[in-house]
Amino acid sequence: MVQDADNKGFILVGAKHGLGGITVSVQTSQPELPNNTSTPQRILFPCTVTFDLTKAKPVSQGGIFPDPGNPATQIPISSIITFAGQLMTAETVFDLEAGENPGFANFDTSGGSVDGQGNNAFWLSQDLRVFTVTPGINASPIDGAVTLNVPDNTSYHTPQAYQYIQDLLNHLNTTYNDPSKTDPFSLFPDQNNALSGDSSVTPTFPNPANLGGPPFVNYNFAVARVRLTGAAGSSTGLPVKVFFRLFAAETSDTDYQPGPTYPSTFVGGLPEAPLLGVNNVTIPFFATGNYESAPVNSDYSGSSVNNQPISTGTLTSVWAYYGCYLNLYATDSSIGGQQIQKLLPSTHSCIVAQIAYDNAPIPTSGQVVGPENSDKLAQRNCQITFSDNPGPPEAHRIPQTFDLRPGPALGATTALSDRPDELMIDWGKVPAGSVATIYWPAAPSAGVLAIARQLYSTHQLSAADAYTIRCVVPDSGFTFVPVPTGAGANFAGLFTIDLPSGIHAGQTFLVTVRRLSTAKGSPPPQIPQLEGLAAGQAPGKSNPATNSDWRYVVGTFAVRIPVTTAKTMRPWEENTLAIMKWRLGQVASNNRWWPVLKQYIGLVEGRVTGVHGNPLHIPPSQWGIWGTPGVTGPGHKPPVPLPGHGGPGDHHARDHERECTGKIEGLSYDRFGDFEGIILRERDDRKRFFASREEEIESLARFAWRERVVVSVLFQEHDRDVVAGLILRRLPRERRDS
């Protein structure tokens, strides 16, 4: 019996199954409105379930998991809470599955913390990573063994990109299949924030040695790691396939829906290859060819890197690798004759990998599973949104487009089965008093508020206008928003947060948005007698019928907000503005995304103005501000200066700046592997440490460190140990002469 630290009478009891090896602890309660406890509200009780790893083995070896070949073991767990003299119960069931069943893991035993969530955010997989290779910077970024060989660095070469991912997967499967040895994901580039879900998936990167020339092109890839545990010499027998799908915009609807979002070709009722999602909500990607090209069939026919059996060999646990080339930007990749980039209504997306193994298909009856509760699905977010410091309000306004499936109609009763779906927004450490809005052009705010009044005794929502919901962020609390009801196409939405003044560079805020729904199912297995209750005592004063419905998390996305300086923000905001202006020009005015993109671009224009840029000088461009790949000479648009390179508007930030010049002697990382700054050796041989958490600064610093480039580190007079900008002065003489 465990009682929470606040002594609120919450008790969670483990079932009397006699297996042991599982401990459940209840953390401090989390009210919806912590600073207004007299208001009727929800109170959340986080629970931590800990498995004794010495018991994480088959029963025949003294563990709690069923032996291979046996069905899953169901462990019922019950919780009770006392309220007004009554005991109320809730039940759930854990399924412990046998070995020799390939899967993904969301759990990391190394511990640590990432943006306050820890390394074990339940909705993000440890086994899916997105990374970028920029051959002009480093063509062999992963242990130097596999090279992306391209004829030039300023044009896309699709065949070579597909060859690279195939060669890389073969290398990983040959070299890094033993979990007791090196984790290759620790060698992947730009993984500092991988566990909080951020991956920069951009088309180009400016050439640091030739800022006026054509930019270097980026090649973006995804790699999934599948785990298999079993006796030495065992095998899956049948091939294990992995499908890769990019959700076109951020979404909390990542649950397994084989119709709208996870469609596939089927053979014998089992998925064979991924298809395009309804209304282009999801887009499949491959390791051998584009979606509308014949070679894609080779991903899942015959022996391929994405279609292979897994064997343990002499080990009892192995890793196998699958992957794809995210061919988003090359003009030879299209959907329905349109460039894929035209179909992306967001700079931020979500990628999900799906294991398709015929001996263990994803169930479609009962509760619909997602990456949170299925070892056959792995999720990775590709998003990041900056905030300025100190900057004007426009630069503190954080916009994020997102996609949302309509919710079921509100029932006539108050039963759990009649509750609408909800968005549960966890504000984390976002400052209290921040203002958030949700704009749904297809869902009148009056309708959303009507559902809120019917659903909640008290709520935090109001109408900002006819199609915009508004709320004030509570202190470390939560906000619940009813999902608009409807049928047909998804709701295109814009989620915006206005941060207050007083934030400072180096802070990071993480907002987590979960969708809640109701699952309907059979009553769970019989719960053994609960500790603390006399034999035969009912959980309450009466014996109500068992409720077989329960609430569950459909899916999750997060918005990570690093606070930085105007100089760091400006080029990336201008880059976003150029790309999104171009994408808006490709969208018909009757498209569901058109009004959202129109409003989103207006907010980005305000952000550009707020960091001393001029949005009128940013023309639409599918490649962004750095220029067009492969194009130089007359007509080529010079790139907007990188942070620290000066240019129009930079005089505002330069007034109180100082600089140190020398060469970068080292890059510093903290105990969690996160970039924390650079070590500069000045011309007089003194060393200085400058702090930074910016991925872009890390990338430039790594280039300068590797190529021994002379640099100047800019810093503010009032903050002398923090990088405010980085100027690449010149290459070493031997590089200039070559």
XYZ file of C-alpha atoms in Angstrom:
738
model
C 0.000 0.000 0.000
C 1.449 3.376 -1.044
C 0.137 6.740 0.075
C 1.117 9.956 -1.685
C 3.352 12.525 -0.029
C 0.527 15.047 0.309
C -1.457 12.571 2.433
C -4.520 13.015 0.218
C -5.592 9.428 0.818
C -4.607 8.124 -2.588
C -3.601 4.481 -2.387
C -2.273 2.347 -5.210
C -2.214 -1.400 -4.660
C -0.353 -4.027 -6.659
C -2.303 -7.123 -7.630
C -1.683 -10.340 -5.690
C -0.256 -12.271 -8.613
C 2.750 -13.578 -6.703
C 5.214 -12.710 -9.458
C 7.015 -9.839 -7.755
C 9.566 -7.776 -9.614
C 7.206 -4.819 -10.097
C 7.005 -1.778 -7.833
C 4.546 1.083 -8.228
C 5.135 4.395 -6.492
C 2.887 7.448 -6.418
C 4.464 10.857 -6.915
C 3.284 14.194 -5.509
C -0.162 15.176 -6.752
C -0.373 17.724 -9.592
C -3.462 19.972 -9.487
C -4.744 21.526 -12.664
C -4.563 24.951 -10.952
C -1.890 24.693 -8.214
C -2.354 28.266 -7.016
C -6.128 28.070 -6.748
C -6.851 24.857 -4.865
C -10.320 26.045 -3.761
C -11.503 25.875 -7.382
C -13.053 22.575 -8.552
C -10.448 20.975 -10.789
C -8.708 17.806 -11.773
C -5.849 16.463 -9.701
C -3.349 14.209 -11.432
C -1.373 11.553 -9.555
C 1.755 10.555 -11.505
C 2.733 6.942 -10.918
C 6.095 5.354 -11.571
C 6.180 1.656 -12.422
C 9.583 0.079 -11.810
C 10.543 -3.368 -13.088
C 13.297 -5.274 -11.340
C 15.646 -5.996 -14.247
C 16.785 -9.199 -12.557
C 13.216 -10.422 -13.070
C 13.025 -9.296 -16.697
C 13.493 -12.791 -18.074
C 11.344 -15.860 -18.761
C 9.663 -17.777 -15.948
C 11.836 -20.825 -16.676
C 14.865 -18.684 -15.795
C 13.373 -17.271 -12.607
C 11.782 -14.188 -14.167
C 8.240 -12.894 -14.521
C 7.863 -12.968 -18.315
C 6.280 -15.950 -20.099
C 8.554 -18.391 -21.867
C 8.882 -18.032 -25.658
C 5.904 -19.480 -27.449
C 3.521 -18.898 -24.536
C 0.780 -16.241 -24.529
C 1.213 -12.935 -22.731
C 0.780 -12.826 -18.965
C -1.812 -10.286 -17.821
C -1.077 -8.495 -14.551
C -4.006 -6.474 -13.166
C -3.196 -3.320 -11.207
C -5.752 -1.474 -9.112
C -5.776 1.985 -7.540
C -8.205 3.362 -4.955
C -8.877 6.834 -3.672
C -10.971 7.933 -0.725
C -13.377 10.796 -1.280
C -16.318 11.856 0.886
C -16.038 8.660 2.873
C -16.133 6.359 -0.152
C -13.472 4.266 -1.803
C -13.400 4.549 -5.587
C -11.343 2.206 -7.734
C -9.739 2.178 -11.157
C -8.096 -0.789 -12.801
C -5.665 -1.415 -15.594
C -3.807 -4.414 -16.959
C -0.166 -4.894 -17.952
C 0.629 -7.437 -20.649
C 4.008 -9.161 -20.220
C 4.970 -10.675 -23.563
C 7.318 -13.541 -24.321
C 10.707 -13.070 -25.957
C 11.474 -13.549 -29.648
C 9.025 -10.771 -30.445
C 10.775 -7.844 -32.167
C 9.967 -4.437 -30.741
C 10.956 -0.880 -29.955
C 11.729 0.440 -26.471
C 10.773 3.743 -24.872
C 12.827 3.023 -21.773
C 16.426 4.085 -21.201
C 18.301 2.651 -18.233
C 21.020 5.323 -18.348
C 18.870 7.816 -16.416
C 19.479 11.519 -16.766
C 17.112 14.320 -17.670
C 16.115 15.932 -20.929
C 14.159 19.191 -20.654
C 12.771 18.030 -17.336
C 11.106 14.927 -18.783
C 13.915 12.510 -18.107
C 15.188 10.110 -20.729
C 12.045 8.023 -20.438
C 9.282 10.193 -21.871
C 6.736 7.444 -22.402
C 5.625 8.630 -25.829
C 9.082 8.936 -27.424
C 11.086 5.933 -28.523
C 14.738 5.367 -27.757
C 14.946 3.497 -31.048
C 14.075 6.053 -33.739
C 16.419 8.844 -34.743
C 16.425 11.514 -37.441
C 19.716 12.993 -38.593
C 21.168 15.143 -41.357
C 24.227 14.630 -43.528
C 25.659 17.721 -45.211
C 28.439 16.413 -47.486
C 29.904 19.918 -47.785
C 30.488 19.879 -44.016
C 31.018 16.179 -43.275
C 30.103 13.375 -45.662
C 30.933 10.618 -43.119
C 29.473 11.805 -39.794
C 28.841 8.369 -38.223
C 32.157 6.783 -37.144
C 33.635 7.690 -40.546
C 32.901 4.246 -41.988
C 30.174 5.127 -44.517
C 30.404 8.120 -46.845
C 27.686 9.930 -48.765
C 29.562 10.197 -52.069
C 28.026 12.892 -54.269
C 29.408 14.601 -57.397
C 29.019 18.027 -55.799
C 27.824 19.514 -52.513
C 25.365 22.091 -53.854
C 22.857 19.914 -55.763
C 20.673 16.977 -54.717
C 21.740 13.513 -55.891
C 18.945 11.105 -55.028
C 20.520 7.776 -56.126
C 23.578 8.448 -53.983
C 21.369 9.284 -50.972
C 19.519 5.973 -51.251
C 22.811 4.126 -51.641
C 24.116 5.854 -48.509
C 21.228 4.772 -46.269
C 21.495 1.181 -47.544
C 25.249 1.123 -46.933
C 24.781 2.685 -43.497
C 22.151 0.124 -42.450
C 24.358 -2.742 -43.594
C 27.227 -1.262 -41.596
C 25.095 -0.815 -38.473
C 23.727 -4.356 -38.688
C 27.232 -5.757 -39.072
C 29.049 -3.634 -36.496
C 26.524 -2.570 -33.859
C 24.173 -5.493 -33.299
C 25.396 -6.286 -29.754
C 23.535 -4.202 -27.108
C 26.348 -4.693 -24.589
C 28.743 -2.696 -26.765
C 28.717 0.787 -28.329
C 25.351 2.408 -28.958
C 25.720 3.822 -32.493
C 23.070 6.474 -31.855
C 25.617 8.158 -29.597
C 27.693 8.648 -32.772
C 24.890 10.187 -34.845
C 25.188 13.937 -35.531
C 22.983 16.520 -33.810
C 21.441 14.156 -31.252
C 21.817 16.445 -28.233
C 18.072 16.977 -28.049
C 17.011 13.700 -29.635
C 15.262 12.461 -26.512
C 13.135 15.592 -26.300
C 12.091 15.048 -29.862
C 13.881 17.690 -31.883
C 15.477 17.142 -35.248
C 16.237 19.896 -37.714
C 15.053 18.734 -41.144
C 15.983 21.615 -43.445
C 16.810 21.788 -47.165
C 20.143 23.649 -47.158
C 22.961 25.010 -45.020
C 25.105 28.035 -45.931
C 28.636 27.336 -47.062
C 30.727 28.767 -44.171
C 33.681 29.376 -46.503
C 31.632 31.036 -49.279
C 28.572 32.765 -47.870
C 27.780 34.434 -51.192
C 27.842 31.204 -53.157
C 25.301 28.409 -53.521
C 24.424 26.706 -50.230
C 25.313 23.169 -49.253
C 22.371 20.787 -49.568
C 21.235 18.675 -46.625
C 20.251 15.013 -46.844
C 17.865 13.895 -44.092
C 17.529 10.294 -42.916
C 15.726 8.231 -40.296
C 17.042 5.047 -38.650
C 15.020 2.690 -36.446
C 16.537 0.090 -34.146
C 14.543 -3.094 -33.533
C 15.302 -5.207 -30.449
C 14.994 -8.973 -30.198
C 15.494 -11.014 -27.035
C 15.471 -14.781 -26.914
C 17.572 -17.877 -26.540
C 20.884 -18.033 -28.389
C 20.391 -19.337 -31.905
C 16.748 -18.241 -32.111
C 15.245 -16.289 -34.994
C 12.073 -14.486 -35.964
C 11.844 -16.899 -38.892
C 9.594 -14.635 -40.919
C 10.998 -11.325 -42.124
C 10.595 -8.268 -39.938
C 9.522 -5.194 -41.915
C 9.683 -1.580 -40.753
C 7.544 1.139 -42.365
C 8.411 4.843 -42.080
C 5.734 7.542 -42.261
C 6.069 11.293 -41.869
C 3.020 13.039 -40.408
C 2.797 16.222 -42.466
C 2.257 18.395 -39.377
C 2.610 18.050 -35.635
C -0.232 15.923 -34.284
C -1.440 14.046 -31.240
C -3.224 11.536 -33.512
C -0.445 8.985 -33.849
C -2.593 6.026 -32.757
C -2.725 3.058 -35.120
C -5.525 3.791 -37.595
C -4.944 1.515 -40.630
C -7.419 3.559 -42.671
C -6.612 7.276 -42.469
C -3.041 7.458 -41.134
C -1.396 4.007 -41.363
C -2.777 2.554 -44.617
C -0.885 -0.324 -46.212
C -1.162 -2.888 -48.931
C -2.307 -6.150 -47.339
C -1.522 -9.764 -48.149
C -3.573 -12.335 -46.253
C -4.878 -9.613 -43.973
C -1.362 -8.547 -42.925
C 0.399 -5.279 -43.884
C 2.895 -5.652 -46.713
C 3.992 -2.095 -47.624
C 2.953 1.421 -46.499
C 0.647 3.642 -48.530
C -0.087 7.367 -48.562
C -2.415 8.508 -45.758
C -5.843 9.971 -46.497
C -5.570 13.632 -47.602
C -1.768 13.322 -47.429
C -1.862 13.322 -43.622
C 0.980 10.776 -43.629
C 3.662 10.273 -46.284
C 5.711 7.048 -46.522
C 9.467 7.040 -47.106
C 11.822 4.247 -48.088
C 15.439 3.079 -48.320
C 15.481 2.108 -52.001
C 13.387 4.611 -53.933
C 10.727 7.311 -53.978
C 7.059 6.557 -53.285
C 5.945 7.062 -56.893
C 8.892 5.161 -58.362
C 9.152 1.445 -59.089
C 12.249 0.820 -56.917
C 10.188 1.347 -53.785
C 8.825 -2.179 -54.195
C 12.271 -3.567 -53.437
C 12.000 -2.266 -49.845
C 9.559 -5.060 -48.998
C 10.023 -7.711 -51.657
C 12.814 -10.239 -51.378
C 15.715 -9.637 -49.037
C 16.131 -5.920 -48.335
C 17.454 -3.701 -45.573
C 13.855 -2.986 -44.549
C 12.626 -6.580 -44.918
C 14.807 -9.082 -43.089
C 14.533 -11.798 -40.441
C 16.384 -11.167 -37.186
C 18.524 -13.834 -35.542
C 20.198 -13.756 -32.160
C 23.188 -15.832 -33.259
C 25.417 -16.493 -30.267
C 23.763 -13.685 -28.278
C 20.538 -13.649 -26.291
C 19.695 -10.048 -27.200
C 20.404 -8.246 -30.475
C 19.764 -4.973 -32.282
C 18.750 -4.752 -35.946
C 18.555 -1.540 -37.986
C 16.127 -0.237 -40.590
C 15.905 3.174 -42.194
C 14.830 5.547 -44.928
C 15.898 8.616 -46.869
C 13.565 11.525 -46.089
C 13.542 12.827 -49.644
C 11.509 15.935 -48.866
C 13.177 18.564 -50.992
C 14.640 17.091 -54.180
C 12.339 17.899 -57.096
C 12.389 14.283 -58.318
C 10.283 13.158 -55.321
C 6.556 13.767 -55.659
C 3.104 12.721 -54.469
C 0.307 12.943 -57.011
C 2.645 14.852 -59.288
C 3.355 17.497 -56.620
C 6.654 18.072 -54.866
C 6.445 16.637 -51.382
C 7.467 19.957 -49.851
C 4.214 21.481 -51.146
C 2.272 19.034 -48.957
C 3.914 20.076 -45.675
C 1.824 22.720 -43.855
C 4.413 23.059 -41.116
C 8.121 23.448 -40.547
C 7.706 20.779 -37.862
C 6.544 17.245 -38.406
C 6.353 13.889 -36.688
C 7.814 10.628 -37.932
C 6.618 7.189 -36.819
C 8.243 3.843 -37.569
C 6.028 0.742 -37.615
C 7.180 -2.846 -37.183
C 5.187 -5.140 -39.462
C 5.839 -8.692 -38.266
C 3.293 -11.260 -39.392
C 3.639 -13.339 -36.212
C 2.774 -10.343 -33.994
C 0.567 -7.872 -35.899
C -0.608 -4.673 -34.253
C -4.094 -5.313 -32.808
C -6.969 -3.233 -34.167
C -9.715 -4.288 -31.741
C -10.347 -2.849 -28.283
C -8.150 0.105 -27.378
C -6.364 1.539 -30.388
C -2.644 1.570 -29.617
C -0.037 4.177 -30.420
C 3.672 4.786 -29.799
C 2.878 5.313 -26.093
C 1.594 1.784 -25.536
C 2.835 -0.398 -28.382
C 6.311 -1.800 -28.868
C 5.568 -1.947 -32.621
C 5.423 1.850 -33.076
C 8.183 4.399 -32.454
C 7.764 8.186 -32.593
C 10.170 11.050 -33.121
C 9.223 14.719 -33.393
C 11.015 17.047 -35.780
C 10.378 20.509 -34.353
C 11.899 23.420 -32.534
C 10.707 27.017 -32.080
C 12.905 29.794 -30.689
C 12.034 32.739 -28.441
C 14.019 35.955 -28.269
C 15.526 37.583 -25.185
C 14.835 40.263 -24.225
C 13.188 41.345 -27.473
C 9.712 42.764 -28.160
C 6.468 40.784 -27.626
C 6.396 39.661 -31.277
C 9.647 37.754 -30.782
C 8.191 36.046 -27.680
C 5.196 34.770 -29.652
C 5.642 31.068 -30.388
C 3.410 29.720 -33.213
C 3.039 26.033 -34.110
C 0.699 24.547 -36.720
C -0.834 21.188 -35.816
C -3.300 18.654 -37.206
C -6.259 17.228 -35.274
C -8.769 14.509 -36.055
C -12.391 15.523 -35.221
C -13.683 14.156 -31.946
C -16.750 11.955 -31.427
C -20.082 13.595 -30.734
C -20.840 14.456 -27.133
C -23.147 11.845 -25.581
C -26.420 12.489 -23.838
C -25.293 11.069 -20.486
C -22.394 11.693 -18.144
C -21.048 8.179 -18.566
C -17.388 7.786 -19.434
C -18.308 6.407 -22.858
C -20.096 9.690 -23.665
C -17.216 12.004 -22.796
C -15.657 13.892 -25.715
C -12.002 13.624 -26.545
C -9.770 16.231 -24.916
C -6.393 17.867 -25.333
C -4.450 17.820 -22.063
C -1.783 20.521 -22.206
C 1.067 20.149 -19.714
C 2.708 23.583 -19.490
C 5.831 22.341 -17.737
C 7.896 25.338 -16.667
C 6.296 27.888 -18.996
C 5.981 31.075 -16.883
C 2.587 31.559 -15.259
C 0.669 34.349 -16.932
C 1.770 33.404 -20.437
C -1.158 33.518 -22.834
C -1.952 30.635 -25.179
C -4.415 30.472 -28.066
C -5.694 27.747 -30.394
C -7.023 28.840 -33.785
C -9.316 26.361 -35.546
C -10.857 28.017 -38.650
C -13.233 25.049 -39.091
C -14.380 24.935 -35.427
C -16.225 27.963 -34.002
C -14.969 28.807 -30.536
C -18.559 29.068 -29.252
C -19.039 25.357 -29.936
C -15.823 24.407 -28.121
C -16.789 26.531 -25.118
C -20.269 25.000 -25.058
C -18.705 21.539 -24.727
C -16.354 22.854 -22.020
C -19.287 24.193 -19.995
C -21.060 20.864 -20.258
C -17.946 18.828 -19.477
C -16.204 20.831 -16.727
C -17.479 22.426 -13.542
C -14.712 25.008 -13.980
C -12.470 25.689 -16.960
C -9.779 28.156 -18.032
C -10.991 28.805 -21.585
C -12.437 31.893 -23.245
C -13.020 33.088 -26.808
C -10.388 35.377 -28.305
C -12.457 35.615 -31.483
C -15.015 33.549 -33.378
C -12.514 30.774 -34.156
C -9.834 31.168 -31.481
C -9.762 29.720 -27.955
C -7.694 31.554 -25.337
C -6.320 30.612 -21.922
C -3.842 31.991 -19.390
C -1.099 29.539 -18.430
C -1.333 28.466 -14.760
C 1.731 27.977 -12.597
C 3.119 24.490 -13.400
C -0.386 23.279 -14.137
C -2.512 21.854 -16.911
C -5.219 23.003 -19.280
C -7.901 20.738 -20.738
C -9.501 21.629 -24.068
C -12.402 19.664 -25.610
C -11.621 18.372 -29.087
C -14.126 19.845 -31.562
C -16.617 17.303 -32.843
C -17.279 16.684 -36.485
C -16.869 14.360 -39.429
C -14.709 14.396 -42.509
C -11.370 16.182 -42.854
C -9.085 16.880 -39.929
C -9.035 20.272 -38.242
C -6.071 22.411 -39.254
C -4.922 24.331 -36.191
C -2.485 26.959 -34.966
C -1.226 26.709 -31.380
C 0.428 29.925 -30.143
C 2.076 30.872 -26.837
C 2.925 34.442 -25.826
C 5.768 34.308 -23.309
C 6.133 37.231 -20.883
C 9.098 39.553 -20.558
C 11.760 38.492 -18.090
C 12.784 35.235 -19.749
C 16.480 34.948 -20.490
C 18.798 33.241 -22.962
C 19.649 29.694 -21.996
C 16.191 28.836 -20.652
C 14.198 26.104 -22.371
C 10.471 25.488 -22.032
C 8.709 22.303 -23.042
C 4.955 22.170 -23.638
C 3.458 18.678 -23.997
C 0.085 18.190 -25.694
C -1.714 14.850 -25.255
C -5.012 13.725 -26.697
C -7.290 11.749 -24.363
C -10.048 9.432 -25.547
C -12.243 6.629 -24.221
C -11.611 2.960 -24.916
C -14.427 0.467 -24.723
C -13.643 -3.070 -23.731
C -14.396 -6.088 -21.627
C -13.958 -5.955 -17.857
C -10.323 -6.537 -16.874
C -9.217 -9.785 -15.243
C -10.410 -10.304 -11.676
C -8.567 -7.940 -9.348
C -7.325 -9.815 -6.258
C -8.324 -8.590 -2.822
C -6.822 -5.117 -2.266
C -4.462 -4.529 0.624
C -5.987 -2.486 3.398
C -9.517 -3.815 2.842
C -11.068 -6.484 5.006
C -11.947 -9.730 3.283
C -15.155 -9.254 1.331
C -15.218 -5.476 1.873
C -16.435 -3.612 -1.189
C -14.410 -0.717 -2.610
C -17.267 1.658 -1.696
C -20.514 1.741 0.234
C -22.162 -0.235 -2.517
C -21.128 -2.602 -5.263
C -21.625 -0.721 -8.546
C -21.333 -2.576 -11.817
C -17.791 -2.777 -13.168
C -17.107 -0.063 -15.744
C -15.340 -1.624 -18.707
C -14.522 1.734 -20.333
C -11.390 3.723 -19.562
C -9.555 6.871 -20.647
C -6.250 6.576 -22.457
C -3.692 8.715 -24.253
C -4.218 8.653 -28.023
C -0.989 10.434 -28.896
C 1.367 13.235 -27.914
C 3.387 16.029 -29.425
C 5.621 18.625 -27.812
C 6.726 22.168 -28.536
C 10.239 22.903 -27.287
C 11.054 26.600 -26.845
C 14.736 27.510 -26.342
C 15.244 31.155 -25.366
C 18.076 32.702 -27.344
C 19.218 36.035 -28.768
C 17.869 38.009 -31.712
C 21.089 37.427 -33.595
C 20.746 33.648 -33.330
C 17.036 33.700 -34.127
C 17.018 36.037 -37.079
C 18.462 33.917 -39.908
C 16.390 30.882 -38.949
C 13.186 32.917 -38.660
C 13.883 34.496 -42.047
C 14.567 31.045 -43.451
C 11.228 29.798 -42.078
C 9.420 32.822 -43.499
C 10.844 32.314 -46.993
C 9.895 28.627 -47.068
C 6.400 29.072 -45.618
C 5.639 31.985 -47.975
C 6.481 29.649 -50.855
C 4.361 26.828 -49.463
C 1.381 29.132 -48.986
C 1.662 30.010 -52.661
C 1.242 26.316 -53.519
C -1.980 25.934 -51.481
C -5.438 26.629 -52.920
C -7.498 29.188 -51.019
C -10.158 26.544 -50.276
C -7.606 24.184 -48.723
C -8.171 23.591 -44.997
C -4.623 24.764 -44.275
C -4.799 28.064 -46.181
C -6.236 30.280 -43.379
C -3.924 28.675 -40.801
C -0.824 29.222 -42.928
C -1.910 32.777 -43.669
C -2.143 33.570 -39.954
C 1.016 31.611 -39.148
C 3.037 33.567 -41.710
C 1.752 36.822 -40.229
C 3.107 35.760 -36.833
C 6.471 34.749 -38.329
C 6.679 38.136 -40.041
C 6.187 39.723 -36.620
C 8.959 37.544 -35.198
C 11.313 38.584 -38.023
C 10.549 42.244 -37.334
C 11.086 41.652 -33.627
C 14.640 40.371 -34.225
C 15.576 43.400 -36.388
C 14.805 41.893 -39.774
C 12.545 43.151 -42.554
C 9.947 40.599 -43.689
C 9.262 42.646 -46.839
C 12.785 41.809 -47.997
C 12.201 38.046 -47.693
C 10.769 36.647 -50.947
C 9.107 33.222 -51.131
C 11.629 30.417 -51.666
C 11.274 26.676 -51.270
C 14.980 26.563 -50.380
C 14.966 29.308 -47.779
C 17.227 32.353 -47.553
C 20.583 30.710 -48.175
C 20.005 30.573 -51.939
C 19.050 28.018 -54.559
C 21.049 24.752 -54.680
C 23.412 24.673 -57.622
C 22.781 28.312 -58.569
C 25.326 31.119 -58.295
C 26.342 34.194 -60.217
C 23.974 36.980 -61.346
C 20.514 36.609 -59.914
C 21.639 34.476 -57.026
C 20.208 35.876 -53.805
C 22.931 36.427 -51.194
C 22.116 34.690 -47.942
C 21.063 36.660 -44.913
C 24.085 36.855 -42.582
C 24.599 34.085 -40.087
C 24.615 35.039 -36.422
C 27.617 37.299 -35.869
C 28.189 38.166 -39.548
C 26.573 41.571 -39.332
C 24.438 43.015 -42.084
C 21.393 45.300 -42.178
C 19.669 45.494 -38.827
C 22.483 43.989 -36.834
C 23.578 47.366 -35.417
C 20.910 47.009 -32.719
C 22.623 43.929 -31.352
C 26.195 45.132 -31.911
C 26.058 48.241 -29.714
C 27.333 46.474 -26.589
C 29.160 43.508 -28.119
C 32.732 42.429 -27.657
C 34.690 39.689 -29.363
C 37.554 37.269 -28.828
C 39.476 35.814 -31.748
C 41.381 32.573 -31.990
C 40.766 28.912 -32.748
C 38.315 26.525 -31.141
C 40.259 24.019 -29.084
C 37.355 21.943 -27.857
C 33.600 21.462 -27.587
C 32.183 20.856 -24.119
C 29.322 18.479 -23.267
C 27.583 17.910 -19.963
C 27.033 14.559 -18.256
C 23.928 13.888 -20.347
C 25.789 14.423 -23.616
C 24.184 17.820 -24.271
C 26.307 20.555 -25.870
C 27.143 23.255 -23.307
C 29.790 25.455 -24.930
C 33.156 25.923 -26.649
C 36.743 26.339 -25.518
C 38.561 29.093 -27.418
C 42.349 29.478 -27.498
C 43.023 33.166 -28.122
C 45.942 34.583 -30.073
C 47.880 35.234 -26.869
C 47.458 31.510 -25.995
C 44.909 32.116 -23.236
C 41.897 29.804 -23.040
C 38.311 30.926 -22.511
C 35.088 28.986 -22.113
C 31.907 30.353 -23.719
C 28.548 28.790 -22.910
C 25.921 27.919 -25.518
C 23.113 25.385 -25.899
C 22.326 26.179 -29.541
C 22.558 23.304 -32.022
C 23.489 25.695 -34.852
C 26.381 27.129 -32.829
C 27.504 23.576 -32.100
C 27.432 22.678 -35.820
C 29.442 25.758 -36.813
C 31.854 25.286 -33.908
C 32.404 21.629 -34.839
C 33.215 22.672 -38.419
C 35.630 25.353 -37.197
C 37.243 22.946 -34.722
C 37.718 20.215 -37.309
C 39.021 22.511 -40.081
C 41.062 24.736 -37.706
C 39.225 27.870 -38.853
C 40.084 31.188 -37.215
C 36.937 32.451 -35.484
C 35.696 35.366 -33.438
C 33.313 34.654 -30.583
C 30.944 37.565 -29.926
C 29.570 38.205 -26.447
C 27.530 40.863 -24.680
C 29.284 43.133 -22.193
C 26.759 42.185 -19.512
C 27.039 38.448 -20.234
C 30.701 37.865 -21.050
C 30.684 34.073 -20.882
C 27.778 33.355 -23.257
C 28.112 33.047 -27.057
C 26.141 35.853 -28.739
C 27.515 35.116 -32.215
C 30.228 33.301 -34.111
C 32.233 34.742 -37.008
C 34.254 32.389 -39.228
C 37.209 34.600 -40.142
C 39.270 32.516 -42.561
C 40.353 28.981 -43.357
C 43.907 27.758 -42.640
C 46.372 28.753 -45.339
C 46.669 25.207 -46.733
C 42.895 25.073 -47.279
C 42.839 28.553 -48.872
C 45.683 27.662 -51.223
C 43.954 24.443 -52.315
